[in-house]
Amino acid sequence: MTGGRDQLPLLLGVIPFGLIFGALALQAGLPPVAAQAFSFLIFAGSAQFIAVGMLSSAPAGLIVATIFVVNLRHALYSASLSPHLTPLPPRWKVPLAWLLTDEAFAVAALRYRQPDTRLAHWYTLGTGLTLWAAWQASTALGIVLGARLPDSWGLEVALPLTFIALLILSISDQPGVAAAVSAAAAAVVLHGLPYRLGLVTAAVLGVVVGVGLQTWQSRRERKEAMP
Amino acid sequence: MSQGGVWLVIVGGMLVTFLTRFSFIGILPAERLPPVFRSGLRYVAPAVLAAIIAPALLLPDGSLNLSLGNYQLLAGLAALAVAVRFRNLWLTIAVGLAVFWLLRTLGG
């Protein structure tokens, strides 16, 4: 499926993280079954890392609340894809929501910009399943290999590089540029905020700047059109 | 933490993660929201991606690093230039990784 194929470059960034997560979870004292269950059931990379890091020091309720906050950005993805996905029956909505990660959203959002989106939900399913399978396999491999992983491959840089390419492809106008630049600046300034709140705040700010500029531009065009 | 506590975290984490992702797709459709909210949706992807990328490149170890020793940043800038010029996913990643490996090989 083309959705799975377009997800392949992102796997380069995802697989090392899965390996590291599997190894880390064992180090944190989790039994292998629980370590795999994190990836199998939660399926959210950064939230999983933070949760495992908190296991020894925080009560379960606080960890679940942290997972919620870290994944709040997924509500933005949900809202962004909602015009396309709400007409689908529940048997589509539930799995597509389940599989809606950063990487799946980035690829699916590009697909929904194309003129013909009739089969785009199949495409989105393909990206999500490919990613899910890779995440399970790499977590399992991390559990098996433990800490014996070479960190000399430099694959940690592959994920930001992939996101850069997707970022540029997702920008189609000046407000898009403004949204990206302001979100980037805000994310750097706010990165010290706990529970990844800086990321969510910066993203919302970027969206507000984009909408603001878009509104201002269309108002100016209307004024210029008048005699 | 006890075994029971770990499973509580896993099942609880699964529920909150799914509910966040399902929120607007399955519970409150975006069509019922005001138009200004809907016009913002097209900027979600660029804003979130930029907010993930910028700290990863500029703050690789948690503090601001604008030196020439920040290979992630240099590779990222090369990738950005290629992405803007060619708008090609594979080429962007290939050039970025090549720059990163080259810098690390030369710089140690």
mmCIF file of N, CA and C in Angstrom, chain B residues 15-53:
data_model
loop_
_atom_site.group_PDB
_atom_site.id
_atom_site.type_symbol
_atom_site.label_atom_id
_atom_site.label_comp_id
_atom_site.label_asym_id
_atom_site.label_seq_id
_atom_site.Cartn_x
_atom_site.Cartn_y
_atom_site.Cartn_z
ATOM 1 N N LEU B 15 -6.008 4.299 27.708
ATOM 2 C CA LEU B 15 -7.313 4.972 27.629
ATOM 3 C C LEU B 15 -7.160 6.467 27.331
ATOM 4 N N VAL B 16 -6.276 7.165 28.076
ATOM 5 C CA VAL B 16 -6.170 8.614 27.857
ATOM 6 C C VAL B 16 -5.583 8.907 26.479
ATOM 7 N N THR B 17 -4.657 8.078 26.017
ATOM 8 C CA THR B 17 -4.073 8.304 24.694
ATOM 9 C C THR B 17 -5.124 8.114 23.604
ATOM 10 N N PHE B 18 -5.903 7.050 23.731
ATOM 11 C CA PHE B 18 -6.930 6.808 22.716
ATOM 12 C C PHE B 18 -7.988 7.917 22.729
ATOM 13 N N LEU B 19 -8.422 8.325 23.936
ATOM 14 C CA LEU B 19 -9.455 9.362 24.016
ATOM 15 C C LEU B 19 -8.976 10.678 23.397
ATOM 16 N N THR B 20 -7.687 11.020 23.602
ATOM 17 C CA THR B 20 -7.158 12.242 23.007
ATOM 18 C C THR B 20 -7.212 12.161 21.483
ATOM 19 N N ARG B 21 -6.813 11.026 20.943
ATOM 20 C CA ARG B 21 -6.773 10.879 19.487
ATOM 21 C C ARG B 21 -8.173 10.758 18.886
ATOM 22 N N PHE B 22 -9.094 10.199 19.685
ATOM 23 C CA PHE B 22 -10.454 9.956 19.187
ATOM 24 C C PHE B 22 -11.312 11.211 19.323
ATOM 25 N N SER B 23 -10.862 12.183 20.165
ATOM 26 C CA SER B 23 -11.711 13.304 20.587
ATOM 27 C C SER B 23 -12.500 13.945 19.441
ATOM 28 N N PHE B 24 -11.816 14.534 18.476
ATOM 29 C CA PHE B 24 -12.529 15.277 17.437
ATOM 30 C C PHE B 24 -12.987 14.387 16.285
ATOM 31 N N ILE B 25 -12.355 13.219 16.159
ATOM 32 C CA ILE B 25 -12.769 12.310 15.087
ATOM 33 C C ILE B 25 -14.089 11.643 15.464
ATOM 34 N N GLY B 26 -14.203 11.212 16.729
ATOM 35 C CA GLY B 26 -15.349 10.391 17.095
ATOM 36 C C GLY B 26 -16.323 11.028 18.058
ATOM 37 N N ILE B 27 -15.906 12.079 18.782
ATOM 38 C CA ILE B 27 -16.787 12.612 19.825
ATOM 39 C C ILE B 27 -17.371 13.968 19.435
ATOM 40 N N LEU B 28 -16.503 14.921 19.095
ATOM 41 C CA LEU B 28 -16.979 16.265 18.741
ATOM 42 C C LEU B 28 -16.433 16.641 17.368
ATOM 43 N N PRO B 29 -17.201 16.423 16.295
ATOM 44 C CA PRO B 29 -16.682 16.711 14.950
ATOM 45 C C PRO B 29 -16.332 18.188 14.778
ATOM 46 N N ALA B 30 -15.263 18.453 14.060
ATOM 47 C CA ALA B 30 -14.799 19.827 13.891
ATOM 48 C C ALA B 30 -15.806 20.689 13.127
ATOM 49 N N GLU B 31 -16.709 20.044 12.365
ATOM 50 C CA GLU B 31 -17.707 20.833 11.617
ATOM 51 C C GLU B 31 -18.632 21.626 12.542
ATOM 52 N N ARG B 32 -18.759 21.131 13.778
ATOM 53 C CA ARG B 32 -19.640 21.833 14.715
ATOM 54 C C ARG B 32 -18.919 22.996 15.393
ATOM 55 N N LEU B 33 -17.649 23.170 15.077
ATOM 56 C CA LEU B 33 -16.884 24.237 15.715
ATOM 57 C C LEU B 33 -16.907 25.479 14.825
ATOM 58 N N PRO B 34 -16.599 26.676 15.412
ATOM 59 C CA PRO B 34 -16.645 27.917 14.614
ATOM 60 C C PRO B 34 -15.636 27.902 13.465
ATOM 61 N N PRO B 35 -15.923 28.679 12.388
ATOM 62 C CA PRO B 35 -15.073 28.683 11.187
ATOM 63 C C PRO B 35 -13.621 29.054 11.474
ATOM 64 N N VAL B 36 -13.403 29.969 12.449
ATOM 65 C CA VAL B 36 -12.026 30.389 12.730
ATOM 66 C C VAL B 36 -11.224 29.194 13.239
ATOM 67 N N PHE B 37 -11.882 28.297 13.981
ATOM 68 C CA PHE B 37 -11.207 27.101 14.469
ATOM 69 C C PHE B 37 -10.842 26.204 13.291
ATOM 70 N N ARG B 38 -11.788 26.088 12.351
ATOM 71 C CA ARG B 38 -11.528 25.210 11.204
ATOM 72 C C ARG B 38 -10.418 25.755 10.315
ATOM 73 N N SER B 39 -10.367 27.101 10.167
ATOM 74 C CA SER B 39 -9.306 27.649 9.314
ATOM 75 C C SER B 39 -7.943 27.467 9.987
ATOM 76 N N GLY B 40 -7.946 27.274 11.308
ATOM 77 C CA GLY B 40 -6.678 27.026 11.993
ATOM 78 C C GLY B 40 -6.143 25.630 11.770
ATOM 79 N N LEU B 41 -7.017 24.699 11.377
ATOM 80 C CA LEU B 41 -6.600 23.299 11.277
ATOM 81 C C LEU B 41 -5.495 23.088 10.244
ATOM 82 N N ARG B 42 -5.496 23.922 9.186
ATOM 83 C CA ARG B 42 -4.487 23.715 8.146
ATOM 84 C C ARG B 42 -3.100 24.127 8.620
ATOM 85 N N TYR B 43 -3.031 24.854 9.745
ATOM 86 C CA TYR B 43 -1.717 25.256 10.254
ATOM 87 C C TYR B 43 -1.234 24.356 11.381
ATOM 88 N N VAL B 44 -2.036 23.333 11.719
ATOM 89 C CA VAL B 44 -1.636 22.430 12.802
ATOM 90 C C VAL B 44 -0.356 21.679 12.420
ATOM 91 N N ALA B 45 -0.325 21.116 11.218
ATOM 92 C CA ALA B 45 0.833 20.311 10.821
ATOM 93 C C ALA B 45 2.129 21.131 10.824
ATOM 94 N N PRO B 46 2.186 22.298 10.112
ATOM 95 C CA PRO B 46 3.435 23.061 10.167
ATOM 96 C C PRO B 46 3.816 23.488 11.586
ATOM 97 N N ALA B 47 2.829 23.914 12.391
ATOM 98 C CA ALA B 47 3.159 24.411 13.733
ATOM 99 C C ALA B 47 3.702 23.287 14.618
ATOM 100 N N VAL B 48 3.027 22.124 14.622
ATOM 101 C CA VAL B 48 3.480 21.030 15.490
ATOM 102 C C VAL B 48 4.846 20.517 15.033
ATOM 103 N N LEU B 49 5.006 20.331 13.733
ATOM 104 C CA LEU B 49 6.290 19.816 13.231
ATOM 105 C C LEU B 49 7.426 20.764 13.593
ATOM 106 N N ALA B 50 7.209 22.077 13.384
ATOM 107 C CA ALA B 50 8.253 23.057 13.711
ATOM 108 C C ALA B 50 8.557 23.035 15.203
ATOM 109 N N ALA B 51 7.522 22.867 16.029
ATOM 110 C CA ALA B 51 7.720 22.861 17.483
ATOM 111 C C ALA B 51 8.441 21.600 17.949
ATOM 112 N N ILE B 52 8.356 20.517 17.187
ATOM 113 C CA ILE B 52 9.109 19.304 17.527
ATOM 114 C C ILE B 52 10.558 19.440 17.050
ATOM 115 N N ILE B 53 10.731 19.991 15.833
ATOM 116 C CA ILE B 53 12.059 20.030 15.212
ATOM 117 C C ILE B 53 12.997 21.019 15.915
#
